[in-house]
XYZ file of C-alpha atoms in Angstrom:
561
model
C -21.363 1.860 17.649
C -20.135 5.307 18.512
C -21.329 8.195 16.403
C -18.751 10.381 14.966
C -16.752 12.597 17.279
C -14.758 15.878 17.539
C -11.204 15.232 16.934
C -9.480 16.102 20.109
C -6.668 18.786 20.427
C -3.894 19.559 23.130
C -2.409 23.214 22.925
C 1.047 21.785 23.013
C 3.755 23.614 20.339
C 7.027 22.044 19.183
C 8.881 19.349 17.575
C 7.412 15.852 17.537
C 9.915 12.845 16.168
C 8.776 9.528 15.316
C 11.675 7.270 14.817
C 12.173 4.607 13.139
C 8.640 4.248 11.710
C 9.359 1.300 9.743
C 8.125 0.564 6.470
C 8.078 -1.587 2.732
C 11.698 -0.141 1.795
C 12.657 0.181 5.275
C 12.685 2.488 8.044
C 10.954 5.694 7.939
C 11.384 8.887 10.292
C 8.986 11.304 10.750
C 9.730 14.788 11.885
C 6.413 17.163 12.099
C 6.374 21.041 14.108
C 3.506 21.203 16.185
C 2.222 24.483 16.912
C -1.302 25.155 19.502
C -1.915 21.381 18.894
C -1.772 21.341 15.037
C 1.119 20.246 12.801
C 2.352 22.913 10.811
C 5.221 21.613 8.946
C 6.047 17.775 8.357
C 9.548 16.105 6.921
C 9.114 12.293 6.111
C 12.842 10.904 6.334
C 13.826 7.288 4.755
C 16.414 6.502 6.538
C 17.762 3.384 5.001
C 19.916 3.422 1.982
C 18.768 0.355 -0.866
C 21.485 0.859 -3.314
C 19.519 -1.932 -5.565
C 20.246 0.333 -8.919
C 24.134 0.205 -8.440
C 24.152 -3.587 -7.634
C 22.079 -4.505 -10.604
C 24.737 -2.435 -13.135
C 26.504 -5.171 -15.207
C 24.345 -7.900 -14.692
C 21.885 -9.807 -17.124
C 18.839 -8.267 -17.508
C 16.793 -11.554 -16.686
C 17.900 -11.526 -13.668
C 16.925 -8.023 -12.431
C 13.513 -9.544 -10.932
C 15.125 -11.899 -8.732
C 17.057 -8.893 -7.096
C 13.989 -6.150 -7.703
C 11.508 -8.426 -5.919
C 13.541 -8.483 -2.823
C 13.036 -4.785 -2.250
C 10.097 -5.881 -0.119
C 8.854 -8.717 1.648
C 5.276 -7.938 1.271
C 4.640 -7.038 -2.109
C 7.513 -8.941 -3.971
C 5.742 -10.335 -6.992
C 4.788 -6.358 -8.034
C 8.527 -5.637 -8.261
C 9.602 -8.606 -10.176
C 6.207 -7.996 -12.465
C 7.371 -4.283 -13.292
C 11.303 -5.551 -13.707
C 9.423 -8.539 -16.277
C 7.368 -5.880 -17.988
C 10.908 -3.422 -18.581
C 12.307 -6.041 -19.968
C 9.364 -6.926 -22.320
C 8.831 -3.358 -23.105
C 12.915 -3.569 -24.533
C 12.167 -6.864 -26.368
C 8.813 -5.202 -27.911
C 7.080 -8.416 -26.722
C 3.380 -9.701 -26.457
C 2.067 -12.711 -24.658
C 0.264 -15.497 -24.966
C -3.144 -15.163 -23.757
C -2.648 -17.530 -20.924
C 0.280 -15.636 -19.413
C -1.664 -12.941 -19.108
C -4.483 -14.402 -17.443
C -2.062 -16.066 -14.811
C -0.364 -12.975 -14.230
C -3.386 -10.954 -13.305
C -5.124 -13.655 -11.474
C -1.563 -14.043 -9.135
C -1.688 -9.904 -8.786
C -5.309 -9.990 -7.958
C -4.315 -12.284 -5.012
C -1.733 -10.084 -3.980
C -4.109 -7.082 -3.774
C -6.337 -9.263 -1.675
C -3.655 -10.358 0.583
C -1.764 -7.367 1.083
C -4.899 -4.873 1.476
C -6.672 -7.526 4.117
C -3.455 -7.997 6.348
C -2.974 -3.369 5.848
C -6.078 -3.206 7.344
C -6.218 -5.230 10.248
C -2.640 -5.800 11.298
C -1.025 -2.373 9.896
C -3.612 0.008 10.620
C -6.684 -0.989 12.606
C -4.787 -0.342 15.689
C -4.845 3.246 15.052
C -8.435 3.106 15.774
C -9.459 -0.122 17.720
C -8.426 -0.187 21.369
C -8.235 -3.417 21.963
C -7.921 -3.257 25.734
C -11.546 -1.913 25.581
C -12.639 -4.882 24.384
C -12.630 -6.419 27.534
C -15.606 -4.473 28.983
C -17.697 -5.379 25.843
C -20.883 -7.174 26.350
C -20.397 -10.228 24.166
C -23.795 -10.593 23.508
C -24.393 -7.156 22.289
C -20.835 -7.645 19.732
C -22.877 -10.838 18.459
C -25.648 -8.551 17.437
C -23.769 -5.623 16.645
C -21.784 -8.030 13.844
C -24.589 -9.839 12.836
C -26.547 -6.434 11.913
C -23.340 -5.368 9.481
C -22.854 -8.692 7.799
C -24.651 -11.813 6.781
C -22.726 -14.045 8.753
C -24.181 -15.092 12.398
C -22.322 -14.419 15.170
C -23.296 -15.770 18.588
C -22.104 -14.514 21.778
C -20.033 -17.539 22.574
C -17.764 -16.623 19.885
C -17.096 -13.362 21.601
C -16.592 -14.867 24.977
C -13.817 -16.803 23.769
C -12.160 -14.000 22.298
C -12.215 -11.887 25.431
C -10.946 -15.214 26.989
C -8.105 -15.198 24.865
C -7.542 -11.188 25.475
C -7.881 -11.425 29.239
C -5.593 -14.360 29.753
C -2.693 -12.025 27.624
C -3.645 -9.072 30.472
C -3.551 -11.735 33.238
C 0.228 -12.494 32.202
C 1.148 -9.192 31.975
C 1.347 -8.881 28.317
C -0.892 -8.026 25.412
C 0.637 -10.566 23.366
C 0.163 -9.230 19.807
C -1.003 -6.417 20.962
C 1.212 -5.556 23.034
C 1.335 -1.736 22.348
C 1.507 0.835 25.365
C 1.959 3.365 22.949
C -1.460 4.477 22.140
C -4.165 1.840 23.384
C -5.758 2.420 26.762
C -7.907 5.953 27.904
C -6.445 7.914 24.585
C -9.177 10.665 24.010
C -8.388 9.815 20.312
C -10.474 6.459 20.252
C -14.129 6.860 19.689
C -15.234 2.721 19.177
C -17.913 1.650 21.764
C -16.404 -1.404 23.495
C -18.730 -4.244 21.761
C -17.568 -2.381 18.440
C -13.743 -2.558 19.560
C -14.345 -6.426 20.606
C -15.491 -7.226 16.970
C -12.870 -5.612 15.227
C -10.344 -7.749 17.265
C -11.867 -10.924 17.180
C -11.768 -10.322 12.921
C -7.828 -9.176 13.719
C -7.302 -12.339 14.641
C -9.322 -14.387 11.883
C -7.731 -12.612 9.433
C -4.225 -13.732 10.906
C -5.441 -16.945 9.602
C -7.454 -15.927 6.446
C -4.777 -13.914 4.777
C -2.479 -17.179 4.721
C -5.240 -18.728 2.088
C -4.275 -15.440 -0.122
C -0.670 -16.237 0.284
C -0.889 -19.709 -0.737
C -3.302 -19.025 -3.674
C -0.568 -17.013 -5.291
C 2.024 -19.961 -4.500
C -0.298 -22.147 -6.428
C 0.846 -20.597 -9.916
C 3.849 -18.878 -8.581
C 5.987 -21.499 -6.932
C 6.363 -19.415 -3.836
C 5.545 -16.578 -1.921
C 7.150 -14.243 -1.112
C 9.531 -13.684 -3.757
C 7.379 -16.170 -6.618
C 9.428 -17.784 -9.424
C 7.302 -17.873 -12.438
C 7.639 -15.122 -14.235
C 10.148 -15.161 -17.242
C 10.104 -12.325 -20.430
C 7.370 -13.555 -22.566
C 5.285 -15.452 -20.344
C 5.345 -17.693 -17.154
C 6.742 -21.154 -16.358
C 3.882 -22.645 -13.967
C 3.236 -25.565 -16.397
C 1.164 -27.439 -13.597
C -1.495 -24.535 -13.281
C -2.674 -25.831 -16.868
C -4.492 -28.597 -15.163
C -7.968 -29.012 -13.561
C -6.054 -29.724 -9.886
C -4.541 -26.591 -9.622
C -7.105 -24.530 -10.999
C -9.351 -25.908 -8.448
C -6.938 -25.456 -5.432
C -6.197 -21.924 -6.405
C -10.390 -21.659 -6.755
C -10.792 -22.902 -3.262
C -8.411 -20.483 -1.534
C -9.262 -17.771 -3.456
C -13.091 -18.219 -2.213
C -12.065 -18.401 1.098
C -10.181 -14.933 0.988
C -13.095 -13.345 -1.243
C -15.987 -14.391 1.429
C -14.005 -13.063 4.094
C -13.240 -9.483 2.301
C -17.089 -9.269 1.396
C -18.341 -10.208 5.029
C -16.303 -9.019 7.530
C -13.108 -6.666 6.008
C -15.866 -4.087 4.145
C -18.300 -4.912 7.170
C -15.893 -3.925 9.307
C -14.416 -1.127 6.952
C -17.712 0.777 7.582
C -18.046 0.177 11.163
C -15.070 1.965 11.958
C -15.289 4.615 9.343
C -18.780 5.001 10.427
C -17.176 6.263 14.285
C -14.321 8.330 12.660
C -15.857 10.167 9.973
C -14.147 13.369 11.520
C -10.796 11.957 9.413
C -12.766 12.726 6.452
C -11.571 16.484 6.611
C -8.122 15.241 7.939
C -4.608 14.201 6.329
C -6.155 15.662 2.672
C -2.712 16.153 1.299
C -1.808 17.410 -2.234
C -4.979 16.637 -4.438
C -3.008 15.470 -7.200
C -3.591 11.992 -8.107
C -1.788 9.610 -10.570
C -2.695 6.044 -11.283
C -0.709 3.947 -13.745
C -3.776 1.239 -13.937
C -3.628 -2.535 -13.632
C -4.701 -5.871 -15.087
C -4.071 -5.834 -18.922
C -6.156 -7.253 -21.477
C -4.832 -10.224 -23.558
C -2.747 -8.852 -26.522
C -2.172 -5.313 -24.128
C 0.483 -6.070 -21.856
C 2.588 -3.007 -22.863
C -0.317 -0.717 -24.023
C -1.073 0.962 -20.314
C -4.775 1.859 -22.128
C -5.860 -1.484 -22.064
C -5.936 -2.179 -18.878
C -9.377 -3.215 -16.413
C -8.392 -0.476 -14.299
C -7.063 2.617 -16.710
C -4.519 4.956 -15.787
C -4.904 8.622 -15.685
C -3.911 11.426 -13.901
C -6.206 14.142 -11.321
C -5.287 17.876 -10.927
C -6.545 19.768 -7.806
C -9.092 17.324 -7.034
C -11.006 18.037 -10.293
C -12.887 14.738 -10.556
C -14.702 15.978 -14.056
C -11.236 15.929 -15.618
C -9.088 13.223 -16.077
C -5.660 13.760 -18.204
C -4.055 10.957 -19.386
C -0.700 9.498 -18.160
C 2.282 10.259 -19.715
C 5.446 8.329 -18.648
C 7.892 11.194 -20.190
C 6.688 13.471 -17.553
C 8.293 11.486 -14.645
C 11.409 13.143 -12.813
C 13.308 12.260 -9.987
C 14.055 15.348 -7.934
C 17.411 14.753 -5.325
C 17.885 18.598 -3.921
C 16.589 17.673 -0.391
C 17.999 13.812 -0.568
C 21.184 12.289 0.400
C 22.182 12.293 -3.277
C 24.619 14.227 -5.220
C 23.282 16.808 -7.267
C 20.513 19.392 -8.011
C 18.819 18.636 -11.109
C 15.957 16.425 -11.601
C 16.368 13.932 -13.668
C 14.074 11.741 -15.980
C 14.638 7.850 -14.718
C 15.847 6.477 -17.973
C 18.757 8.735 -16.672
C 18.603 8.541 -13.087
C 21.995 8.284 -11.043
C 22.250 6.795 -7.398
C 25.286 8.291 -5.668
C 24.856 8.596 -1.769
C 25.974 11.897 -0.099
C 24.760 11.629 3.142
C 25.301 14.639 5.502
C 23.410 13.832 8.746
C 20.474 12.761 10.913
C 18.074 15.833 11.704
C 19.429 17.866 8.682
C 16.351 20.099 7.620
C 18.297 20.630 4.264
C 18.771 17.475 2.863
C 17.234 14.827 4.917
C 16.352 11.608 3.442
C 17.447 8.591 1.469
C 14.696 8.598 -0.733
C 13.999 10.945 -3.751
C 11.747 13.242 -4.483
C 9.465 11.640 -7.963
C 7.333 14.281 -9.579
C 4.819 14.344 -12.298
C 5.056 17.297 -14.871
C 6.768 18.945 -11.828
C 3.796 18.666 -8.935
C 3.804 16.422 -6.351
C 1.394 13.877 -6.645
C -0.305 11.002 -4.586
C -0.558 7.449 -5.798
C -1.705 4.322 -4.474
C -5.485 3.131 -4.063
C -7.378 6.353 -3.174
C -5.608 7.880 -6.609
C -6.555 4.562 -8.644
C -9.927 4.490 -7.504
C -10.625 8.402 -7.926
C -9.495 7.991 -11.538
C -11.835 5.216 -11.763
C -14.936 6.745 -10.162
C -14.154 9.866 -12.287
C -14.044 8.063 -15.503
C -17.439 5.920 -14.621
C -15.786 2.535 -14.216
C -18.701 -0.149 -14.144
C -17.376 -1.615 -10.924
C -15.699 0.943 -9.321
C -18.207 3.969 -9.296
C -21.229 1.642 -7.824
C -18.876 0.420 -5.247
C -17.745 3.691 -3.757
C -21.440 5.287 -4.050
C -22.177 2.538 -1.557
C -19.596 3.442 0.378
C -20.482 6.815 0.610
C -24.224 6.229 1.059
C -23.458 3.936 3.916
C -21.098 6.687 5.680
C -23.773 9.399 4.465
C -20.805 11.487 3.353
C -19.976 13.167 -0.286
C -17.459 12.888 -2.855
C -15.189 15.226 -1.175
C -14.806 12.965 1.994
C -12.618 10.505 -0.155
C -9.732 13.431 -0.052
C -8.798 12.417 3.290
C -7.113 9.786 5.633
C -10.521 8.045 5.954
C -11.034 8.449 1.996
C -7.643 6.716 1.582
C -8.339 4.122 3.993
C -11.669 3.308 2.383
C -10.788 3.448 -1.152
C -8.227 0.571 -0.360
C -11.181 -1.250 0.354
C -13.132 -0.310 -2.498
C -10.185 -1.609 -4.260
C -9.845 -5.092 -2.805
C -13.227 -5.713 -3.274
C -14.125 -5.064 -6.799
C -10.396 -6.833 -7.521
C -11.699 -9.670 -5.325
C -14.793 -10.057 -7.507
C -13.322 -9.640 -10.867
C -10.988 -11.998 -10.151
C -13.907 -14.572 -10.791
C -14.123 -13.923 -14.120
C -10.384 -13.627 -15.234
C -10.374 -17.363 -13.561
C -13.102 -18.338 -15.597
C -12.066 -16.827 -18.843
C -8.533 -18.426 -17.872
C -10.509 -21.942 -17.621
C -12.549 -21.514 -20.453
C -8.791 -21.214 -22.657
C -7.311 -23.820 -21.455
C -10.609 -26.078 -22.154
C -10.653 -24.629 -25.893
C -6.958 -26.555 -25.896
C -4.486 -23.460 -25.771
C -1.838 -24.270 -23.329
C 0.824 -21.927 -24.689
C 2.213 -19.852 -21.499
C 5.452 -18.653 -22.719
C 7.218 -17.459 -26.022
C 10.873 -17.564 -27.024
C 12.537 -14.495 -26.521
C 16.741 -13.041 -26.528
C 18.354 -10.054 -24.931
C 18.862 -7.532 -27.487
C 22.454 -5.877 -27.518
C 21.169 -2.225 -26.926
C 17.544 -1.064 -26.241
C 15.858 0.362 -23.206
C 12.364 -0.329 -21.562
C 9.908 0.847 -18.836
C 8.058 -1.187 -16.446
C 4.691 0.124 -15.065
C 2.536 -1.543 -12.380
C -0.068 -0.333 -9.946
C 0.806 -2.279 -7.251
C -1.270 -2.444 -4.012
C 0.502 0.671 -2.454
C 0.662 2.966 -5.955
C 2.238 3.344 -8.927
C 5.406 1.555 -9.453
C 7.830 1.735 -12.559
C 11.010 0.282 -13.224
C 13.471 1.992 -15.885
C 15.996 -0.454 -17.890
C 18.621 0.898 -20.410
C 20.572 -2.111 -22.009
C 23.926 -1.958 -23.128
C 25.962 -4.835 -24.632
C 22.956 -7.013 -23.324
C 24.019 -6.144 -19.707
C 21.966 -3.687 -17.559
C 23.603 -0.046 -18.387
C 20.678 1.707 -16.225
C 18.273 0.612 -13.551
C 15.940 2.862 -11.972
C 13.458 2.386 -9.393
C 10.498 4.247 -8.961
C 8.543 3.754 -6.185
C 5.218 4.224 -4.589
C 6.361 5.323 -1.290
C 8.895 7.482 -3.145
C 5.856 9.061 -5.111
C 4.268 9.549 -1.518
C 6.541 9.832 1.333
C 9.664 11.243 -0.534
C 11.282 14.452 0.798
C 10.701 18.287 -0.697
C 11.220 18.871 -4.322
C 13.855 21.704 -5.924
C 10.935 24.014 -5.622
C 10.580 22.853 -1.574
C 6.915 21.309 -2.283
C 6.304 19.088 -0.028
C 5.345 15.301 -0.859
C 2.082 13.892 -0.564
C 2.502 12.624 2.789
C 4.240 15.455 4.639
C 1.353 17.788 2.968
C -1.042 15.185 4.282
C 0.007 15.998 7.730
C -0.168 19.561 7.717
C -3.082 20.697 9.919
C -3.444 17.465 11.874
C -4.676 17.615 15.287
C -2.331 16.014 17.947
C -3.808 15.448 21.067
C -1.305 13.748 23.196
C 2.546 14.720 21.909
C 3.724 11.639 24.085
C 1.434 9.430 21.957
C 0.828 10.890 18.514
C -1.635 8.662 17.591
C -2.716 11.019 14.766
C 0.484 10.701 13.009
C 0.494 7.541 12.567
C -3.060 7.160 11.247
C -2.345 9.218 8.445
C 1.271 8.104 7.842
C -0.435 4.167 7.940
C -3.368 5.159 5.479
C -0.642 5.289 2.889
C 0.386 1.791 3.792
C 3.937 1.754 5.310
C 4.758 -1.452 6.534
C 5.226 -1.193 10.343
C 7.499 -4.236 12.178
C 9.619 -2.708 15.189
C 9.603 -0.098 17.804
C 8.836 3.661 17.522
C 10.385 6.440 19.622
C 8.936 9.497 20.089
C 10.887 12.626 21.496
C 9.516 15.293 23.708
C 11.051 18.584 21.658
C 10.923 20.400 24.873
C 12.630 17.979 27.380
C 14.509 15.426 25.275
C 12.512 12.715 27.002
C 12.472 9.313 24.376
C 9.612 7.448 25.275
C 9.462 3.667 23.699
C 6.748 1.969 22.247
C 6.102 -0.679 20.015
C 4.308 -0.368 17.294
C 2.523 -3.809 15.259
């Protein structure tokens, strides 16, 4: 494995535009200004108008989940859960124990699936040069893989991968790795050929394994994406009470968990060990907010009664976790393509489009700019892991300490692009291991004769409620006002708006915008450094990226997998 390298840097000065950089809410455009090879200013521009809040007005509140979960095709369950929790909050409901267990199990598998896919298929190619894997010695790759994992690999395993990769190259393309954007000779890639081959082999394996986690969600959720088992007051998956269905879920879960423990985490440490210079890059705003997740039985509406606790960290101070207060959330639109200037609480939020133009430096995004107590904050795995670590969480703290020790770095390294990626792995691991305990509790409950999974309820004529989910991408909240038994107002405050929204009314940059500032760029025509930091917040990349040279206006087209 390569030793940690010093980040290369050019002497380029001028603008760089990455557009479109697609993600879960739609398309993302990143505009940066580079001075002497480092980013000095950044704008994160959401270029797709969603309008779900407008579509939902006047509908039955019970229908909200079926619309909102289609906000995203990746973490759909979390939006359905947030909408359902918002309605349950308005109703003042508590859930049967089995409903809480089932919801936690499905959400646990959502995390396992989402983070696994992100690491390998959305983020890995920012660090792994697939073409360099052709130069690797398969025997050395097998020795490397066996040294970092309890699984034993053979040279033949990696010869087979090389043969498949060579066939792609000889055919004039790289198949799923087609990516002239940053592969092949880029100075910002540090892995040895053998490590590149290991990561490439596991990239391909993860394509198969992630299906197991998705299937496990569907065992209880009926389908995936867009599961159909949630109702206010519980769940409807009565077949999940049978031993056969529980076994089906367990078998799929165990396969996914084994891959996470034996492959994903070792690969994370392998890649992170070569890119420790990124522990000083992408540091962002150093304010963090987590909603906590996985409620205790009987504690569905009390955020403090969750396995992962809520909390707020300011200025990176790990010795001062503040309680989370939903009343401190407000959304700004001063630099967004919406009418108005003032910040509003989500219950009173408005969604009135007022587009100016693409490339406007004043109003430049369809995303709003949520703020907590007037501050830009980061949400997501890093925020939740930092909060749990500071609280001394019994599972999170030792897992973080193990990762820090393996990399030979201190807690300060967590406040970075590398830390963001490592925290996602820690979150995946601890949740994957905790799912076993929740499943055992659920089985014991069923064996004891408790078969209740839902309760009767009705929609009130008037009311309001908020649903909080700490989704794989971070703090997600849905805010519902009921009027005459229908949706009077509905606002979605999603993780990506927290992290990748525009400036606020005080012109303070969002977490991702701040994280880009100071980042070196080695090649302005292939600015992989921008992708590394933006991907560490987990946007979903699916289509082409265009990089425009600020001096020549030349458009360079590449595909990002």
